[in-house]
Coordinates of C-alpha atoms and ligand atoms in Angstrom, one line a residue:
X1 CA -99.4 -57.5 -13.5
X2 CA -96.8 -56.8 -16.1
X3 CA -97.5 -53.1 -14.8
X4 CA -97.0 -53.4 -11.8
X5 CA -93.5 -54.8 -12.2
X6 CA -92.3 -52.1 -14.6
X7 CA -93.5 -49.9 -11.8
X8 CA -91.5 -51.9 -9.0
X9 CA -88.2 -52.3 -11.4
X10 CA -88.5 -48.5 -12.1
X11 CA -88.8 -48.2 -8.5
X12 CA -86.0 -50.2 -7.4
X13 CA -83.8 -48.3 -10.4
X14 CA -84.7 -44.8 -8.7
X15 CA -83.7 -45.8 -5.0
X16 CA -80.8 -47.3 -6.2
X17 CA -79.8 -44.4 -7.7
X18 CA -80.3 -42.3 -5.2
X19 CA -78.3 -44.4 -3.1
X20 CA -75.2 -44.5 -5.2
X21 CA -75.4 -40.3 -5.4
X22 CA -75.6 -40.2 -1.9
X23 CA -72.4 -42.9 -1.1
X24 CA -70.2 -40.8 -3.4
X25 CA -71.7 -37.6 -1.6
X26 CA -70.4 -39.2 1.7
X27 CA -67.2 -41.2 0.0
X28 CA -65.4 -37.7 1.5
X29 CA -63.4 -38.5 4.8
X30 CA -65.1 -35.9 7.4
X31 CA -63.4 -34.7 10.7
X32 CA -66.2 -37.3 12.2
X33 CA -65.4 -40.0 10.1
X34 CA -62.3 -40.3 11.2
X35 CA -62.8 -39.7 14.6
X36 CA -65.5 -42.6 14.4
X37 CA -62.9 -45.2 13.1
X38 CA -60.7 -43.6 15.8
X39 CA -57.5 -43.9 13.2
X40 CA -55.4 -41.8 10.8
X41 CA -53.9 -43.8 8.0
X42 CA -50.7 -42.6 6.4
X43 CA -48.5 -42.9 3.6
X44 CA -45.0 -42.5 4.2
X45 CA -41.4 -43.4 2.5
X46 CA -39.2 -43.6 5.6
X47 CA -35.8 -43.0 3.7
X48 CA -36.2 -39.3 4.0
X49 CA -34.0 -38.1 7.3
X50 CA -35.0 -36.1 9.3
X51 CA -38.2 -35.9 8.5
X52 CA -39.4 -39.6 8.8
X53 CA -36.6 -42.9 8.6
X54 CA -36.6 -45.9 9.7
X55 CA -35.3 -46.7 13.3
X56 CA -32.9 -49.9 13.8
X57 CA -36.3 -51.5 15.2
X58 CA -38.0 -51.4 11.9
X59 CA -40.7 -48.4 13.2
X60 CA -40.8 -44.7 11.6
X61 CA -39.5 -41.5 13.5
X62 CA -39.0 -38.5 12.4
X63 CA -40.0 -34.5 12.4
X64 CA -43.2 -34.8 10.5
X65 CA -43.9 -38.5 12.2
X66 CA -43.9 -35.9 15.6
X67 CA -46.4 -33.5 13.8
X68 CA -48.9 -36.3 12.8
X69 CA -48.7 -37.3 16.9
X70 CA -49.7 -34.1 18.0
X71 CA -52.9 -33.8 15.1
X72 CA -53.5 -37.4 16.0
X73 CA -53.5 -36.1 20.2
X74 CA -55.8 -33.1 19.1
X75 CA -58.0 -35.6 17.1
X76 CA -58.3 -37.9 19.5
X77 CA -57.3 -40.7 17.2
X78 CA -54.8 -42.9 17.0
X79 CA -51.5 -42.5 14.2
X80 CA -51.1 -46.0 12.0
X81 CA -47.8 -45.8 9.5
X82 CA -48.0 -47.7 6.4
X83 CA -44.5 -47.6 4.7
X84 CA -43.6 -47.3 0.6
X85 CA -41.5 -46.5 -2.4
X86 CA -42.4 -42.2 -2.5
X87 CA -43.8 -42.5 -6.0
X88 CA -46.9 -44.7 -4.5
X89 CA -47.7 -41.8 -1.7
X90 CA -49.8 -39.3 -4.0
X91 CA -51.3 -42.1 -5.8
X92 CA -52.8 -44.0 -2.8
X93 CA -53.9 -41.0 -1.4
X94 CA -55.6 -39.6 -4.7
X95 CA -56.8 -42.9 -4.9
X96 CA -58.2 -43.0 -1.0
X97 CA -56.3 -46.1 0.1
X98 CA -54.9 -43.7 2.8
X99 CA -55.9 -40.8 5.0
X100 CA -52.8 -38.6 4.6
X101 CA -49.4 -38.4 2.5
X102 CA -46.5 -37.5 5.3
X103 CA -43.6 -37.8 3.0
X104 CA -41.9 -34.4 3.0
X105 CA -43.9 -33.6 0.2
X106 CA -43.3 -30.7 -1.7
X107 CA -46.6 -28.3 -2.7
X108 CA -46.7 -27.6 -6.4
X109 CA -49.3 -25.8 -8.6
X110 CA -49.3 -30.0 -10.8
X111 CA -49.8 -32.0 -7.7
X112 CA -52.6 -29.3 -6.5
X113 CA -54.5 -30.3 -9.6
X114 CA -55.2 -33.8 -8.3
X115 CA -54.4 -34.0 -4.0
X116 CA -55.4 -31.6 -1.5
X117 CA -52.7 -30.0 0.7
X118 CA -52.8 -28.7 4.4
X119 CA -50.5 -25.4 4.8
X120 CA -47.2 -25.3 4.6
X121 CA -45.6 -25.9 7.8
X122 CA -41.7 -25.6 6.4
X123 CA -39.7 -24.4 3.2
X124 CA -37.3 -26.6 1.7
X125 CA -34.7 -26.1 -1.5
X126 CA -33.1 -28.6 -3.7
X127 CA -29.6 -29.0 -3.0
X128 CA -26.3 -30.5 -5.6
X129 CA -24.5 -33.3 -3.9
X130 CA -20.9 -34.2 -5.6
X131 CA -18.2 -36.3 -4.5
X132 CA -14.8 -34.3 -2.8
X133 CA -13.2 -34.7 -6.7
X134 CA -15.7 -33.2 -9.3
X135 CA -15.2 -30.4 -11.1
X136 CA -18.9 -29.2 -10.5
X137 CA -19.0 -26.6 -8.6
X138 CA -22.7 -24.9 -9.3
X139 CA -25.7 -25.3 -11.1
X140 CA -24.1 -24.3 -13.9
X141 CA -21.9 -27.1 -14.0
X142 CA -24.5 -29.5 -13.9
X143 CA -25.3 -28.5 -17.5
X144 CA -24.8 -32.1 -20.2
X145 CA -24.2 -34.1 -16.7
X146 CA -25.6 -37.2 -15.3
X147 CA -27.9 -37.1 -12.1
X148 CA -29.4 -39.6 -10.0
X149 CA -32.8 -38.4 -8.0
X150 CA -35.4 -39.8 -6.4
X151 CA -38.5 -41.5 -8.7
X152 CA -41.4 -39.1 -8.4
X153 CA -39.7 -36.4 -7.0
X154 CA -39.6 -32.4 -7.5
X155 CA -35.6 -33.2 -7.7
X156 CA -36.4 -35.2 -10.7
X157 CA -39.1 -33.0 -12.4
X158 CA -37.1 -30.3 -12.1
X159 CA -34.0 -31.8 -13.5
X160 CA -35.9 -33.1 -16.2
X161 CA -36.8 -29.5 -17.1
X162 CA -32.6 -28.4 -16.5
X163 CA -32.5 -31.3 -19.6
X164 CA -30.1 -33.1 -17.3
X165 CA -29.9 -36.5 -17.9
X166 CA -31.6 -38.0 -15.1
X167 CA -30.8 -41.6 -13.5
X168 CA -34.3 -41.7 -11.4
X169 CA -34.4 -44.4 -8.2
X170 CA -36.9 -45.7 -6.3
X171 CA -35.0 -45.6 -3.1
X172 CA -32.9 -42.5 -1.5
X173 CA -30.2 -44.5 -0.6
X174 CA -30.2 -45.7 -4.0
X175 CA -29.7 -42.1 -5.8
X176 CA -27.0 -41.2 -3.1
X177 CA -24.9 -45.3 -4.5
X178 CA -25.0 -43.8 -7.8
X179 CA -23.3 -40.8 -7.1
X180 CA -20.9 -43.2 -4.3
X181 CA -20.2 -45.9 -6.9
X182 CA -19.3 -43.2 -10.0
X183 CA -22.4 -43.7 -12.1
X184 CA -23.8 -40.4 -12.1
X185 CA -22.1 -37.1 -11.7
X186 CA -24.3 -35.3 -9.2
X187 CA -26.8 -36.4 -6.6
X188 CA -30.4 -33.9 -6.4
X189 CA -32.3 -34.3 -3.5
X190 CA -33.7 -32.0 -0.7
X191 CA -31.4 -29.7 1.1
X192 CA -32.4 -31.1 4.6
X193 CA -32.4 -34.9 3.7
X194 CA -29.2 -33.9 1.7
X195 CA -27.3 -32.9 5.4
X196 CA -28.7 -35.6 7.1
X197 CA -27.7 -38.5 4.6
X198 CA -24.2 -37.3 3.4
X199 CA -23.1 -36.4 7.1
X200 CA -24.0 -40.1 7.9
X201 CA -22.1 -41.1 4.6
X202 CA -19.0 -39.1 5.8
X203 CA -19.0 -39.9 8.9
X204 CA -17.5 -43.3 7.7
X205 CA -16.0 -41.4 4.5
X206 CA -14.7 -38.4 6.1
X207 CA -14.9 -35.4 3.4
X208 CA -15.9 -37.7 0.7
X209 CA -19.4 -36.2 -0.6
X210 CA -20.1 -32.1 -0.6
X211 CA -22.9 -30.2 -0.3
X212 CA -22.7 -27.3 -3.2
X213 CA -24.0 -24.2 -1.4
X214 CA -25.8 -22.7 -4.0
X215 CA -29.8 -24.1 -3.3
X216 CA -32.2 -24.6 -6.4
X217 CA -35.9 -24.1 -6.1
X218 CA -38.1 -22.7 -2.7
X219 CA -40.4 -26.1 -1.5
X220 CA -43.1 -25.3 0.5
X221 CA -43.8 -29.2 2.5
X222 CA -47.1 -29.7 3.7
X223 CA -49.5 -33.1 3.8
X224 CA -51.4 -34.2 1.4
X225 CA -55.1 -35.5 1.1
X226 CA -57.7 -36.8 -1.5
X227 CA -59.7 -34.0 -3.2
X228 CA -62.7 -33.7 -1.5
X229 CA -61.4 -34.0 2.3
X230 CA -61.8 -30.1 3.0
X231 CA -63.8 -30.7 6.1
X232 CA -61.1 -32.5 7.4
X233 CA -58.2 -30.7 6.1
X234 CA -60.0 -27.8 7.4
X235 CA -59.6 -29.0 11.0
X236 CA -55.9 -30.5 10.8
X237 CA -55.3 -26.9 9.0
X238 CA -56.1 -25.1 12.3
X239 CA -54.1 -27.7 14.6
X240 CA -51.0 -27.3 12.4
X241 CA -51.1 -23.4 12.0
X242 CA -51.6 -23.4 15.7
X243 CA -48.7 -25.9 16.1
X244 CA -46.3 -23.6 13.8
X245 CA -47.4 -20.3 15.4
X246 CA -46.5 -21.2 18.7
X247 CA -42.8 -22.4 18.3
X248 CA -44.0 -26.2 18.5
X249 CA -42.7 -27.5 14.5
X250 CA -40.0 -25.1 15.3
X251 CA -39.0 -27.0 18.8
X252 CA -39.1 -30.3 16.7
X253 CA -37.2 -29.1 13.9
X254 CA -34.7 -28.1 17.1
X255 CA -34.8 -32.0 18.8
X256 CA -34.1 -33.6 15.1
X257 CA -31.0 -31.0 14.7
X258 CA -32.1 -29.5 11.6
X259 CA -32.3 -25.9 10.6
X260 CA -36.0 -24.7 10.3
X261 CA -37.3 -22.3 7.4
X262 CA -41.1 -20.7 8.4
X263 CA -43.4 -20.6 5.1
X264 CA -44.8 -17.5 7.2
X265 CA -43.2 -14.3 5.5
Ligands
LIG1 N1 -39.9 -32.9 -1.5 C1 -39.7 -33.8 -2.6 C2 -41.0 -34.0 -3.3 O1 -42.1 -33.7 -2.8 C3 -39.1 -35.1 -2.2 C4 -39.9 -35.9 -1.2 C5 -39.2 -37.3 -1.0 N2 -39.8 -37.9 0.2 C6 -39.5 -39.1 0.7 N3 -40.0 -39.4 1.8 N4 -38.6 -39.8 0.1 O2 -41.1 -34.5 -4.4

């Protein structure tokens, strides 16, 4: 008897096993998986103009909002926003609590080591932002200076490694008070975001923030997955390529105003 139910426990440890290598086999979110749930989850910080803000009725729009419709279309699925601060995108992605980071998130050789990115579908630079008065006039300047970023960002990795000292926010529109309100010297964010948001500022504010025109850094953006999703990633790889190819990212890029740089040599 006792035999017998060292042979069932044994037994019941083997299938068990089996079954928990098979789940994390299958834990990877397939092309068919998600057409099955019939959903695309993303991650998204809508304080990033153009490519995805907040309209005045509370929903997200924006260039790469328009991208994600057109996989979605092609997928036969349907697109379902969840907003948050930007430094919680990679992590609930790497951490599967979403489908895909859509944050204007820039590729780097760190990030690769833990999330899997589509193509690039657009090159972006870090630009300076000062107000009308400051004697900064280039990157040099910028040398012992204050700057506010974004929290998570490339703007504040890379000024990190400038040794700047670095005021990091949580929120855009926080970074660009700091600079506003006299606590910081310079402002470093992305060159497009960086048009959008200071020709809104001046708009009220005529002349009072400036663009420097020298760019730092070359920002490949693409989306970003768990490691793992490459079936699916391979799929959404085809319908963007196909998307940027064909003038379509470009004709977006066109309808939100904004200058558009290929990744495509
Ligand atoms: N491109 C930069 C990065 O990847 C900034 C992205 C900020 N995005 C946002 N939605 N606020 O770090």
């Amino acid at each position: 008897m006792k035999k017998l139910i060292c042979v069932l426990l044994a037994l019941c440890l083997c299938v068990s096993l089996f079954a928990a290598c098979g789940e994390s086999e299958s834990d990877a979110l397939t092309v068919e998986a998600v057409k099955e749930k019939g959903t695309l989850l993303i991650a998204t910080s809508p304080d990033f103009p153009p490519f995805e803000e907040l309209t005045s009725e509370g929903t997200v729009e924006g260039i790469e909002i328009d991208i994600l419709n057109l996989i979605c279309d092609e997928l036969g699925v349907e697109l379902v926003i969840e907003q948050m601060d930007f430094d919680s995108v990679l992590p609930g992605v790497q951490a599967g609590k979403y489908d895909v980071g859509v944050s204007g998130i820039s590729v780097t050789e760190k990030r690769m080591k833990n999330t899997l990115f589509t193509d690039a579908y657009c090159l972006a630079a870090q630009a300076i932002v000062v107000t009308a008065d400051s004697p900064i006039a280039s990157k040099a300047d910028l040398d012992g200076k204050t700057v506010s970023v974004q929290t998570g960002t490339t703007a504040e990795s890379f000024c990190m490694e400038e040794g700047y000292e670095v005021s990091s926010f949580a929120a855009n529109a926080d970074a660009q008070s700091a600079l506003i309100t006299g606590k910081v010297d310079a402002w470093v964010i992305d060159d497009l975001t960086a048009a959008e948001m200071v020709a809104a500022y001046n708009e009220e504010n005529p002349g009072a923030l400036v663009i420097l025109s020298e760019a730092m850094t070359t920002e490949p953006y693409a989306f970003a997955f768990q490691l793992g999703n490459d079936d699916l990633v391979d799929e959404i790889n085809t319908i963007l390529n196909k998307l940027v190819a064909d003038g379509t990212v470009k004709s977006i890029f066109d309808k939100f105003n904004a200058p558009y740089t290929s990744p495509i040599a």
